[in-house]
Amino acid sequence: SDKPKRPLSAYALWLNSARESIKRENPGIKVTEVAKRGGELWRAMKDKSEWEAKAAKAKDDYDRAVKEFEANG
């Protein structure tokens, strides 16, 4: 259906932006290992406010889109 897709979490937004640099720093790394390394880096991050703000905005946009979708059937 045309229902809006759920927004990405702060971690998912960050991982999408960091994936290429993780691959560059670890040539030949498997997809699962990229995710594992991403998780380690994310947990070690001190300031996640930039990504949490982006996730909050995406959630607001999603909530608005869902209301519009439900209103218009």
Coordinates of N, CA and C in Angstrom, one line a residue:
S1 N 0.8 -1.2 0.0 CA 0.0 0.0 0.0 C 0.9 1.3 0.0
D2 N 0.2 2.4 0.0 CA 1.0 3.7 0.0 C 1.2 4.2 1.4
K3 N 1.0 3.4 2.4 CA 1.2 3.9 3.8 C 2.7 4.3 3.9
P4 N 2.9 5.4 4.6 CA 4.3 5.9 4.8 C 5.2 4.9 5.5
K5 N 6.4 4.8 5.1 CA 7.4 3.9 5.8 C 7.8 4.5 7.1
R6 N 8.0 3.6 8.1 CA 8.5 4.0 9.4 C 9.8 4.7 9.3
P7 N 10.1 5.7 10.2 CA 11.3 6.4 10.1 C 12.5 5.6 10.6
L8 N 13.7 6.0 10.2 CA 14.9 5.3 10.7 C 15.2 5.8 12.1
S9 N 15.8 4.9 12.9 CA 16.3 5.4 14.2 C 17.5 6.2 14.1
A10 N 17.9 6.8 15.2 CA 19.1 7.6 15.2 C 20.3 6.8 14.8
Y11 N 20.4 5.6 15.3 CA 21.5 4.7 15.0 C 21.5 4.3 13.5
A12 N 20.4 4.0 12.9 CA 20.3 3.6 11.5 C 20.7 4.8 10.6
L13 N 20.3 6.0 11.0 CA 20.7 7.2 10.2 C 22.2 7.4 10.3
W14 N 22.8 7.2 11.5 CA 24.2 7.4 11.6 C 24.9 6.3 10.9
L15 N 24.5 5.0 11.0 CA 25.2 3.9 10.3 C 25.2 4.1 8.8
N16 N 24.1 4.6 8.3 CA 24.0 4.9 6.8 C 25.1 5.9 6.4
S17 N 25.3 6.9 7.2 CA 26.3 7.9 6.9 C 27.8 7.4 7.2
A18 N 27.9 6.4 8.1 CA 29.3 6.0 8.5 C 29.7 4.7 7.8
R19 N 28.8 4.0 7.1 CA 29.1 2.7 6.5 C 30.3 2.7 5.6
E20 N 30.3 3.7 4.7 CA 31.4 3.8 3.7 C 32.8 4.0 4.4
S21 N 32.8 4.8 5.4 CA 34.1 5.0 6.1 C 34.5 3.8 6.9
I22 N 33.5 3.0 7.4 CA 33.9 1.8 8.1 C 34.4 0.8 7.1
K23 N 33.8 0.7 5.9 CA 34.4 -0.2 4.9 C 35.8 0.2 4.5
R24 N 36.0 1.5 4.3 CA 37.3 2.1 3.9 C 38.4 1.7 4.9
E25 N 38.0 1.8 6.2 CA 39.0 1.5 7.3 C 39.2 0.0 7.5
N26 N 38.3 -0.8 7.0 CA 38.4 -2.2 7.1 C 38.2 -2.9 5.8
P27 N 39.1 -2.9 4.9 CA 38.9 -3.5 3.5 C 38.6 -4.9 3.6
G28 N 37.6 -5.3 2.8 CA 37.2 -6.7 2.7 C 36.3 -7.2 3.8
I29 N 35.8 -6.2 4.6 CA 35.0 -6.6 5.8 C 33.6 -7.0 5.3
K30 N 33.0 -8.0 6.0 CA 31.7 -8.5 5.6 C 30.6 -7.6 6.1
V31 N 29.4 -7.7 5.5 CA 28.3 -6.8 5.8 C 27.9 -7.0 7.3
T32 N 27.9 -8.2 7.8 CA 27.6 -8.4 9.2 C 28.6 -7.8 10.1
E33 N 29.9 -7.8 9.7 CA 31.0 -7.2 10.5 C 30.9 -5.7 10.5
V34 N 30.4 -5.1 9.3 CA 30.2 -3.7 9.3 C 29.2 -3.2 10.3
A35 N 28.1 -4.0 10.4 CA 27.1 -3.7 11.4 C 27.6 -3.9 12.8
K36 N 28.4 -4.9 13.1 CA 28.9 -5.1 14.4 C 29.9 -4.0 14.8
R37 N 30.7 -3.6 13.8 CA 31.7 -2.5 14.1 C 30.9 -1.2 14.3
G38 N 29.9 -1.0 13.5 CA 29.0 0.2 13.7 C 28.4 0.3 15.0
G39 N 27.9 -0.9 15.5 CA 27.4 -0.9 16.9 C 28.4 -0.5 17.9
E40 N 29.6 -1.0 17.8 CA 30.7 -0.7 18.7 C 30.9 0.8 18.7
L41 N 31.1 1.4 17.5 CA 31.3 2.8 17.4 C 30.2 3.6 18.0
W42 N 29.0 3.2 17.7 CA 27.8 3.9 18.2 C 27.7 3.9 19.7
R43 N 28.0 2.8 20.3 CA 27.9 2.7 21.8 C 29.0 3.6 22.4
A44 N 30.2 3.7 21.7 CA 31.3 4.5 22.2 C 31.1 6.0 22.0
M45 N 30.2 6.4 21.1 CA 30.0 7.8 20.9 C 29.4 8.5 22.1
K46 N 30.0 9.7 22.4 CA 29.6 10.5 23.6 C 28.4 11.4 23.2
D47 N 28.5 12.0 22.0 CA 27.4 13.0 21.7 C 26.6 12.5 20.5
K48 N 25.4 12.0 20.7 CA 24.6 11.5 19.7 C 23.4 12.5 19.3
S49 N 23.5 13.7 19.9 CA 22.4 14.6 19.8 C 22.0 15.0 18.3
E50 N 23.1 15.1 17.5 CA 22.8 15.4 16.1 C 21.9 14.3 15.4
W51 N 22.2 13.1 15.7 CA 21.5 12.0 15.1 C 20.1 11.8 15.7
E52 N 20.1 12.0 17.0 CA 18.8 11.9 17.7 C 17.8 13.0 17.2
A53 N 18.4 14.2 17.0 CA 17.5 15.3 16.4 C 17.0 15.0 15.0
K54 N 17.9 14.4 14.2 CA 17.5 14.0 12.8 C 16.4 12.9 12.9
A55 N 16.5 12.0 13.9 CA 15.6 10.9 14.0 C 14.2 11.5 14.5
A56 N 14.3 12.4 15.4 CA 13.1 13.0 16.0 C 12.3 13.8 14.8
K57 N 13.1 14.5 14.0 CA 12.4 15.2 12.9 C 11.8 14.2 11.9
A58 N 12.5 13.1 11.6 CA 12.0 12.0 10.7 C 10.7 11.4 11.3
K59 N 10.7 11.3 12.7 CA 9.5 10.7 13.3 C 8.3 11.7 13.2
D60 N 8.6 13.0 13.4 CA 7.5 14.0 13.3 C 7.0 14.0 11.9
D61 N 7.9 13.9 10.9 CA 7.4 13.9 9.5 C 6.6 12.7 9.2
Y62 N 7.0 11.5 9.8 CA 6.3 10.3 9.6 C 4.9 10.4 10.3
D63 N 4.8 10.9 11.5 CA 3.6 11.0 12.2 C 2.6 11.9 11.4
R64 N 3.1 13.0 10.8 CA 2.3 13.9 10.0 C 1.8 13.1 8.8
A65 N 2.7 12.4 8.1 CA 2.3 11.7 6.9 C 1.3 10.6 7.2
V66 N 1.4 9.9 8.3 CA 0.4 8.9 8.7 C -0.9 9.5 8.9
K67 N -1.0 10.6 9.6 CA -2.3 11.3 9.9 C -2.9 11.7 8.5
E68 N -2.1 12.2 7.7 CA -2.6 12.6 6.3 C -3.1 11.4 5.6
F69 N -2.3 10.3 5.6 CA -2.7 9.1 4.9 C -4.0 8.5 5.5
E70 N -4.2 8.5 6.8 CA -5.4 8.0 7.4 C -6.6 8.9 7.1
A71 N -6.4 10.2 7.1 CA -7.4 11.2 6.8 C -7.9 11.0 5.3
N72 N -7.0 10.7 4.4 CA -7.4 10.7 3.0 C -7.7 9.2 2.6
G73 N -7.7 8.3 3.6 CA -8.0 6.9 3.3 C -7.1 6.3 2.3

